[in-house]
mmCIF file of C-alpha atoms in Angstrom:
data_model
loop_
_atom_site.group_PDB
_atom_site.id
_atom_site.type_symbol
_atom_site.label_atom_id
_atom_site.label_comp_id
_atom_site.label_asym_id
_atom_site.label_seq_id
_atom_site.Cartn_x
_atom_site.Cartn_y
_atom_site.Cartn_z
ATOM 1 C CA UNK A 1 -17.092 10.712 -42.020
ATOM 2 C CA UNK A 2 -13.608 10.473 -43.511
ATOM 3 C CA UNK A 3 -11.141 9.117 -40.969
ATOM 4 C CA UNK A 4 -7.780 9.374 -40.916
ATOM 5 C CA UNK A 5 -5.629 6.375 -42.400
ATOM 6 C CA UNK A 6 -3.813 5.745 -39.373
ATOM 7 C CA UNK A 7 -7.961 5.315 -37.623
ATOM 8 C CA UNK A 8 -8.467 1.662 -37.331
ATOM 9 C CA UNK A 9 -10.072 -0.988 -34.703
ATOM 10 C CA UNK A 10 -7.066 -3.588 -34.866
ATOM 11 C CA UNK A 11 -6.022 -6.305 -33.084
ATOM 12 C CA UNK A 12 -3.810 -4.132 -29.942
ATOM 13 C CA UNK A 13 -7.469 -1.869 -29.877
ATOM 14 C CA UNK A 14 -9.252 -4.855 -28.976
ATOM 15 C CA UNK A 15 -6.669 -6.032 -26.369
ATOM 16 C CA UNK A 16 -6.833 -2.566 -24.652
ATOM 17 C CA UNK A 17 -10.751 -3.310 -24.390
ATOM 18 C CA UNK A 18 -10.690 -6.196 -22.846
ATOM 19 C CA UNK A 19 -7.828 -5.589 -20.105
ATOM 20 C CA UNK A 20 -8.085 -2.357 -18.529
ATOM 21 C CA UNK A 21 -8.119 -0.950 -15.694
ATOM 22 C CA UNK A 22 -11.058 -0.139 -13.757
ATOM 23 C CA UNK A 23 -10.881 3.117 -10.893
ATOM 24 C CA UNK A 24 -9.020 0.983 -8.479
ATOM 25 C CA UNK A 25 -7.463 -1.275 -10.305
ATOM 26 C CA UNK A 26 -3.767 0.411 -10.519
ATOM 27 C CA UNK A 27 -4.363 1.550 -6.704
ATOM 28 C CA UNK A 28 -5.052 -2.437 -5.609
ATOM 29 C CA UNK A 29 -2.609 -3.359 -7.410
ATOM 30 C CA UNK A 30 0.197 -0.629 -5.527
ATOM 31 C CA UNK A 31 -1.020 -1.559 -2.466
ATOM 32 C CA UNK A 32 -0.187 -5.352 -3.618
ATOM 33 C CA UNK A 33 3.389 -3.703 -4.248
ATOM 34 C CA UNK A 34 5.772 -5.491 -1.656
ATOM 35 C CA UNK A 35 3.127 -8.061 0.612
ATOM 36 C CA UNK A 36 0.046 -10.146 0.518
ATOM 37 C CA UNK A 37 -2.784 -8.150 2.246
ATOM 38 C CA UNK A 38 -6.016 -9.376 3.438
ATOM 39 C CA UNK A 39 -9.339 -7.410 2.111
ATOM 40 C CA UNK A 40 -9.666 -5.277 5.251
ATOM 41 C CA UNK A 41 -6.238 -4.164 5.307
ATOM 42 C CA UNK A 42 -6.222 -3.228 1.348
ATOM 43 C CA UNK A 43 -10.142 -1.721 2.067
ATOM 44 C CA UNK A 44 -8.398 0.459 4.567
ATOM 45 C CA UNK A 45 -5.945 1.656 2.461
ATOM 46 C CA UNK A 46 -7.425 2.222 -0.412
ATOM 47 C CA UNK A 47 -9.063 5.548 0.872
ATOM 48 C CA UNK A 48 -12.408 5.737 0.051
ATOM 49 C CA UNK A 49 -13.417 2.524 -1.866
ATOM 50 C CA UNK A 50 -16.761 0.724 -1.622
ATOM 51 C CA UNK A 51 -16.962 -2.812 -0.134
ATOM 52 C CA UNK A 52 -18.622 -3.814 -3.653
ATOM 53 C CA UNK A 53 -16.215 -2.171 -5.527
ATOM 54 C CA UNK A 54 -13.143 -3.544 -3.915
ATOM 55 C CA UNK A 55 -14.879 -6.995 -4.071
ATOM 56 C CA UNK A 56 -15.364 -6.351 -8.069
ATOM 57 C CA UNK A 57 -11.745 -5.152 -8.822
ATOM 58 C CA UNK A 58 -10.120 -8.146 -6.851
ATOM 59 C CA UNK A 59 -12.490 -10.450 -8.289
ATOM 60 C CA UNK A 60 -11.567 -9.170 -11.482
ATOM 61 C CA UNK A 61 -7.806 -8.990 -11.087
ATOM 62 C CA UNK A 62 -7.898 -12.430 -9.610
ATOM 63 C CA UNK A 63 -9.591 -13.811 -13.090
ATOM 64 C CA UNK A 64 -7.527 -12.082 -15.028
ATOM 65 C CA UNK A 65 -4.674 -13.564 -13.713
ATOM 66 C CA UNK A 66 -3.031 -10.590 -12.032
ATOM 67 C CA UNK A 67 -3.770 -11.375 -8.301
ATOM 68 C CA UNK A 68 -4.079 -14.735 -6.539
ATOM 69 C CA UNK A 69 -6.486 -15.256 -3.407
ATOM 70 C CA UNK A 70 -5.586 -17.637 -0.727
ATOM 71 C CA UNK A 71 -7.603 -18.668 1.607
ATOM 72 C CA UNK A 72 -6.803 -19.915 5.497
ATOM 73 C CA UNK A 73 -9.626 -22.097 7.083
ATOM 74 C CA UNK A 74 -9.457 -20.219 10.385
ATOM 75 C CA UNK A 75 -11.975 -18.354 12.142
ATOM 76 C CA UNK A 76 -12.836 -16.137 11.065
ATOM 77 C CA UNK A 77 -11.742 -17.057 7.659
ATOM 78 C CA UNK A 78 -8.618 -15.261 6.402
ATOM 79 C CA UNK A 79 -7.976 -14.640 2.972
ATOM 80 C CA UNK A 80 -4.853 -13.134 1.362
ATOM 81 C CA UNK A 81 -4.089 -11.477 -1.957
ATOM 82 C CA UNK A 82 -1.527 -11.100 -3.142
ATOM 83 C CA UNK A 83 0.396 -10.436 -7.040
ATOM 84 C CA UNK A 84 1.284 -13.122 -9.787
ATOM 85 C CA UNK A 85 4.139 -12.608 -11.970
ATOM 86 C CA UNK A 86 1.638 -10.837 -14.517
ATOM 87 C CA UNK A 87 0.565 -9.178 -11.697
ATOM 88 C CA UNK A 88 3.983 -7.597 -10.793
ATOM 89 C CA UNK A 89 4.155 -7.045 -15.112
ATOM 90 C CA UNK A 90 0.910 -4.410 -14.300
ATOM 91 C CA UNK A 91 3.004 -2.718 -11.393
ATOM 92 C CA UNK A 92 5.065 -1.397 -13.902
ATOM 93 C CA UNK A 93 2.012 0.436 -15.311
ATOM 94 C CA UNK A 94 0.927 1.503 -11.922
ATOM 95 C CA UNK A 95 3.954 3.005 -11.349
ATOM 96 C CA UNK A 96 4.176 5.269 -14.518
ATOM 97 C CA UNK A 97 0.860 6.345 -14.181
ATOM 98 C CA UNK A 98 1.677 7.029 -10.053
ATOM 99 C CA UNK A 99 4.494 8.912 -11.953
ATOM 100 C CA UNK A 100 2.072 10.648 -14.296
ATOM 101 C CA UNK A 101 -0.057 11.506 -11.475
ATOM 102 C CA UNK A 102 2.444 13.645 -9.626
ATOM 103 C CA UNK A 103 3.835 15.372 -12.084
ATOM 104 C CA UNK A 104 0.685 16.905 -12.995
ATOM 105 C CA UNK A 105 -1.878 17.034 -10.334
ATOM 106 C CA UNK A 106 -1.099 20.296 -9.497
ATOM 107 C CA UNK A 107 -2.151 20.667 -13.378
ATOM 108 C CA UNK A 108 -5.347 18.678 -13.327
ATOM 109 C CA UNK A 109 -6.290 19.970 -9.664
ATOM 110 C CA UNK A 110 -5.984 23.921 -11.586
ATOM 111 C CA UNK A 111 -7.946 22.519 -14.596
ATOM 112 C CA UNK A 112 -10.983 21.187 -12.281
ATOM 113 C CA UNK A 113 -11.027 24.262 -10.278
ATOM 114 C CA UNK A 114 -11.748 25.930 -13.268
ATOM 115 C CA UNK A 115 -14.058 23.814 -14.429
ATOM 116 C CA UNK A 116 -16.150 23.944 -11.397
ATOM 117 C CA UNK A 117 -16.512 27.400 -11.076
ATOM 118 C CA UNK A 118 -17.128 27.565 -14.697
ATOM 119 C CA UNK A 119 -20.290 25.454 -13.609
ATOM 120 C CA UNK A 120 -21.373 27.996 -10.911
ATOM 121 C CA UNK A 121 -21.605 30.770 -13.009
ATOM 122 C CA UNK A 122 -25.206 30.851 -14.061
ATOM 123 C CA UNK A 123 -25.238 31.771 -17.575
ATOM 124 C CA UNK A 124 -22.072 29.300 -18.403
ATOM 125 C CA UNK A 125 -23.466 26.421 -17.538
ATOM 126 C CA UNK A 126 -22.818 22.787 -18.863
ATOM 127 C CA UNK A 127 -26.056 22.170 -20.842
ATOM 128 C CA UNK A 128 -26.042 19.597 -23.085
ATOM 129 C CA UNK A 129 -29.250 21.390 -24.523
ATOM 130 C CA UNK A 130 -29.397 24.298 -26.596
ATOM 131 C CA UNK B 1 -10.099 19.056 -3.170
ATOM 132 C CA UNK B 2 -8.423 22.440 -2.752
ATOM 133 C CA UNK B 3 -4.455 22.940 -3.725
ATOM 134 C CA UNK B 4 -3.454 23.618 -0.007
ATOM 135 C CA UNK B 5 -4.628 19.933 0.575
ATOM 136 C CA UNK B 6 -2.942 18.950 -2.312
ATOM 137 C CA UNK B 7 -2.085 14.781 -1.259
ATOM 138 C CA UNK B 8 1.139 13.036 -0.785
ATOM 139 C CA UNK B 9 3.034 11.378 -3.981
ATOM 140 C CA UNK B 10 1.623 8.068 -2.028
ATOM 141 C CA UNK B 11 -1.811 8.869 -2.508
ATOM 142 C CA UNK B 12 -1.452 10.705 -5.996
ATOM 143 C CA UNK B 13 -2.742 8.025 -7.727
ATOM 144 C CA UNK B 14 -6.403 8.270 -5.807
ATOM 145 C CA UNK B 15 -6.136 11.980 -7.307
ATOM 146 C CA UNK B 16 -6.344 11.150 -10.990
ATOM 147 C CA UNK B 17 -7.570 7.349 -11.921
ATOM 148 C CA UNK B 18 -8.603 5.919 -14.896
ATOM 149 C CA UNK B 19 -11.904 4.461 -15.315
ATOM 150 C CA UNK B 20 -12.700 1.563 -18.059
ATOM 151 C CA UNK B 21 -13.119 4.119 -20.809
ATOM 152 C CA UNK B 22 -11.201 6.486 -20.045
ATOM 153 C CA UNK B 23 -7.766 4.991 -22.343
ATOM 154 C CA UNK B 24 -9.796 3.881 -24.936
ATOM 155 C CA UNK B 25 -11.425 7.242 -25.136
ATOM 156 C CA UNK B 26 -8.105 8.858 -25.273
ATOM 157 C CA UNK B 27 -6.486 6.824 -27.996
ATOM 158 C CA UNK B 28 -9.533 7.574 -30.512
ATOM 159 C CA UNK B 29 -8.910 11.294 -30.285
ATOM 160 C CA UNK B 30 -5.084 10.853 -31.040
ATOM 161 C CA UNK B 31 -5.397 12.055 -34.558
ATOM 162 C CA UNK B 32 -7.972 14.187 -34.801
ATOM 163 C CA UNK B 33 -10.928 15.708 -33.209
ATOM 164 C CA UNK B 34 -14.687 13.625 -32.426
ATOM 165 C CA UNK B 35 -18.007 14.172 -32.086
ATOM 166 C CA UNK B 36 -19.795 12.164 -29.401
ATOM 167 C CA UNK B 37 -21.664 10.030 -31.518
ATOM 168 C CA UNK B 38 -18.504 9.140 -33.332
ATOM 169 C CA UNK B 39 -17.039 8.308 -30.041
ATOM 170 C CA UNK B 40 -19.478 6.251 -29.032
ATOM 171 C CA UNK B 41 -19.644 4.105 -32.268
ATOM 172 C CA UNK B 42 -15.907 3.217 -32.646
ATOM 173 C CA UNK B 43 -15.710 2.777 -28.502
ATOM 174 C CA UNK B 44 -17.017 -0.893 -28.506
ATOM 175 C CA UNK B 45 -20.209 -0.938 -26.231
ATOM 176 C CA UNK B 46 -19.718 2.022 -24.306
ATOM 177 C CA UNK B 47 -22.810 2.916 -23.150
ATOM 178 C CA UNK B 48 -24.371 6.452 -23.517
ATOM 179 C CA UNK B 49 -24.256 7.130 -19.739
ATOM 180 C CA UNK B 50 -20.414 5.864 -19.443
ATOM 181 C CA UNK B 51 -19.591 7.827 -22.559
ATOM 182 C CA UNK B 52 -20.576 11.261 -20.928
ATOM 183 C CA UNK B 53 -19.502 10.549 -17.646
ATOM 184 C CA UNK B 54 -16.067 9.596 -18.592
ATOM 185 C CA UNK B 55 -15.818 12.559 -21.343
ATOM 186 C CA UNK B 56 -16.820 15.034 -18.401
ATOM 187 C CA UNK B 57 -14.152 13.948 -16.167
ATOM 188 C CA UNK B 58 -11.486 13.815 -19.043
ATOM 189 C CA UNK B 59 -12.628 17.507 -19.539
ATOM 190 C CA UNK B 60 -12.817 18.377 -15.609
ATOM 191 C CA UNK B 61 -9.195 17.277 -15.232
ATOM 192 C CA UNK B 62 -8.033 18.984 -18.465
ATOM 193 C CA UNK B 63 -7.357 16.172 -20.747
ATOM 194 C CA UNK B 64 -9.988 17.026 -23.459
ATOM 195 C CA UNK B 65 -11.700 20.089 -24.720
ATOM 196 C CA UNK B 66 -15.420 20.449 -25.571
ATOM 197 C CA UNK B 67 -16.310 22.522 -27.845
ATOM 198 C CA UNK B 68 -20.245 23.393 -29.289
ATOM 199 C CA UNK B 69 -21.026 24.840 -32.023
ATOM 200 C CA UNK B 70 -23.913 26.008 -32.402
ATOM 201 C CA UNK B 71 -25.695 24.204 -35.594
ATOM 202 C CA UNK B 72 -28.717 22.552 -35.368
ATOM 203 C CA UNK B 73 -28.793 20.000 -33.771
ATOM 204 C CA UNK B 74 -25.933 21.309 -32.341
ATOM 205 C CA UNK B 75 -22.163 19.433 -32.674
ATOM 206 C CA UNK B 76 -20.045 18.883 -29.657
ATOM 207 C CA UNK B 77 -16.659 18.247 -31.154
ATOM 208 C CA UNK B 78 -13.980 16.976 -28.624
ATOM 209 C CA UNK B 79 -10.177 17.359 -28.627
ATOM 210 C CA UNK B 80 -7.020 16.132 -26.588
ATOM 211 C CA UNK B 81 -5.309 19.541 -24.853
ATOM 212 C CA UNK B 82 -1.422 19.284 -24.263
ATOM 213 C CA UNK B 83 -1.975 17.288 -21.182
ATOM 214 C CA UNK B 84 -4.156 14.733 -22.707
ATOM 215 C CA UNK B 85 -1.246 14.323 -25.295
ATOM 216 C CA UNK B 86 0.993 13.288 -22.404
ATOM 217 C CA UNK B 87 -2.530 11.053 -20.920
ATOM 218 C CA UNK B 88 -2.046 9.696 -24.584
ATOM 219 C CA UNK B 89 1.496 7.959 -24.183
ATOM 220 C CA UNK B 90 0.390 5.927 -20.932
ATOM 221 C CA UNK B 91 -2.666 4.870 -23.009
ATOM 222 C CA UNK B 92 -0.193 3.473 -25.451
ATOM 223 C CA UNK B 93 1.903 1.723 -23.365
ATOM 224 C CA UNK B 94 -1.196 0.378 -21.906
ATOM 225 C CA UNK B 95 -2.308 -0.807 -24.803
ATOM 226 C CA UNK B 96 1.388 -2.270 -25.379
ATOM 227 C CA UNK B 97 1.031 -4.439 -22.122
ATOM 228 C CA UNK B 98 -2.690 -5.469 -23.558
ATOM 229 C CA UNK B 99 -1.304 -6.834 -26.156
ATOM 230 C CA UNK B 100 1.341 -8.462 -24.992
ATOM 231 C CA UNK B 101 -0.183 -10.567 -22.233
ATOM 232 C CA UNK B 102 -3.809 -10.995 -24.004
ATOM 233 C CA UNK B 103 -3.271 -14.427 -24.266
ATOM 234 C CA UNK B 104 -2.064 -14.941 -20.709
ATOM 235 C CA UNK B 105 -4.917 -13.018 -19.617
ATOM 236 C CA UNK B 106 -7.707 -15.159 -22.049
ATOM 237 C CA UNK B 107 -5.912 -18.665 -20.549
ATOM 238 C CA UNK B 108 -6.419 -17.102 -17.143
ATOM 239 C CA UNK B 109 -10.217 -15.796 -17.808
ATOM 240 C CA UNK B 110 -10.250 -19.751 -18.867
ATOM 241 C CA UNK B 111 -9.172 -21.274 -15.905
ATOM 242 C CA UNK B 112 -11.454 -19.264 -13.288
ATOM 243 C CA UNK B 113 -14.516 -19.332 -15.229
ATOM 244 C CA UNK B 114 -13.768 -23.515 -15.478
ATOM 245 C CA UNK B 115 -13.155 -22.797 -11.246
ATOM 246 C CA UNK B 116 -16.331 -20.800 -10.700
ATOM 247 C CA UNK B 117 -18.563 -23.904 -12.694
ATOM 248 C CA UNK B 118 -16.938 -26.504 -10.872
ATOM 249 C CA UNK B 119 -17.421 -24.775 -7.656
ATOM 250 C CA UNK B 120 -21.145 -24.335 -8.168
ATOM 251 C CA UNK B 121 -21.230 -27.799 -9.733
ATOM 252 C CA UNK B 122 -19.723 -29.128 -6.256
ATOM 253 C CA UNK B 123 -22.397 -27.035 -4.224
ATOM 254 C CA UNK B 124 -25.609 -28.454 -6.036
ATOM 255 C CA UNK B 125 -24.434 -31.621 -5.463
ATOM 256 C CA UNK B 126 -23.554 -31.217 -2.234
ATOM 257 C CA UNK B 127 -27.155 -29.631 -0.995
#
């Protein structure tokens, strides 16, 4: 296969690999906008995610530096998060893709409709198979 | 969802959201159009399952096109639409903010990996 020049694995490639964001990564880190929250308060607003899954994307936020976790010896235990300077530098991102997102849902909403009753029909079907 | 339920700017961003892939997927098809298996060798480790799943839901929300043709085996070529061209300029700057902060990031993988093994190091010793 003959790819173009401008086709090449460099350094920047490999730095998008290995920070990205995950499904609720850029929503965490909105919510993270202008306070510390605890878990519960960022589980309840971020409509819809798993325990696990929250528990993953803070864990991984927190090692990569974005998000710091405090923790209060009360009982129950309380524990904040909140963002770090590089933290706030990802907010930036959330907030053109937040940007992104309304300007064309409307868009993407049309496109899926589409695509899902393209699915129905039962000769157009999605098979991978011939 | 249906249009009429169509969510405030606030919660837009549940709407659309990228997955792990999903950037790096969208930056290999800037310049031209790929097969899956060409995908899935120059996106480092993806796995096949990923791959599909986050190709489907780039074409569900009408950021790629899939098209066969019918060869055999058959080819599945796939190509950014308009919109994923506009999908393509966040990925950049994305990528821009990777780059930047990589090293910030790699001191800061550092720091709570050497946190997690001293934490677990305290635990055996204290049981």
């Amino acid at each position: 296969m003959a790819l173009s020049a401008d086709f090449h694995v460099d350094d920047d490639d490999e730095a998008l690999e290995l920070v990205r964001p995950g499904k609720w990564t850029l929503v965490v880190v909105s919510l993270l906008r202008t306070q510390s929250l605890r878990f519960s308060e960022l589980k309840r607003h971020a409509g819809g995610v798993s325990q696990k899954v929250l528990t993953d994307t803070l864990r991984s936020l927190e090692r990569d530096g974005f998000v710091t976790r405090t923790m209060f010896p009360t009982i129950p235990p309380r524990v904040d998060y909140s963002l770090t300077d590089l933290g706030h530098e990802l907010l930036v991102l959330a907030d053109a893709w937040r940007v992104f997102v309304v300007r064309h849902q409307s868009q993407v909403q049309q496109a899926r409709q589409r695509y899902d009753a393209a699915a129905l029909e039962p000769d157009a079907g999605h098979a991978d198979s011939p | 969802m249906s249009l009429s339920e169509s969510p405030q700017p606030d919660q837009a961003m549940l709407v659309v959201r990228p997955g792990k892939w999903t950037l790096v997927i969208v930056r290999l098809l800037r310049a031209e159009t790929l097969r899956f298996n060409e995908l899935k060798r120059h996106a480092n480790g993806v796995s096949q399952k990923m791959l599909t799943t986050t190709l489907r839901e780039l074409e569900r929300d009408g950021f790629v096109t899939r098209t066969i043709f019918a060869t055999i085996p058959p080819r599945v070529d796939y190509t950014l639409t308009a919109l994923g061209r506009e999908l393509l300029e966040l990925a950049d700057s994305w990528r821009v903010f990777a780059a930047r902060n990589r090293t910030q990031v790699e001191l800061a993988r550092e720091r709570f990996d050497a946190g997690a093994t001293q934490h677990a190091i305290k635990l055996i010793q204290s049981s």
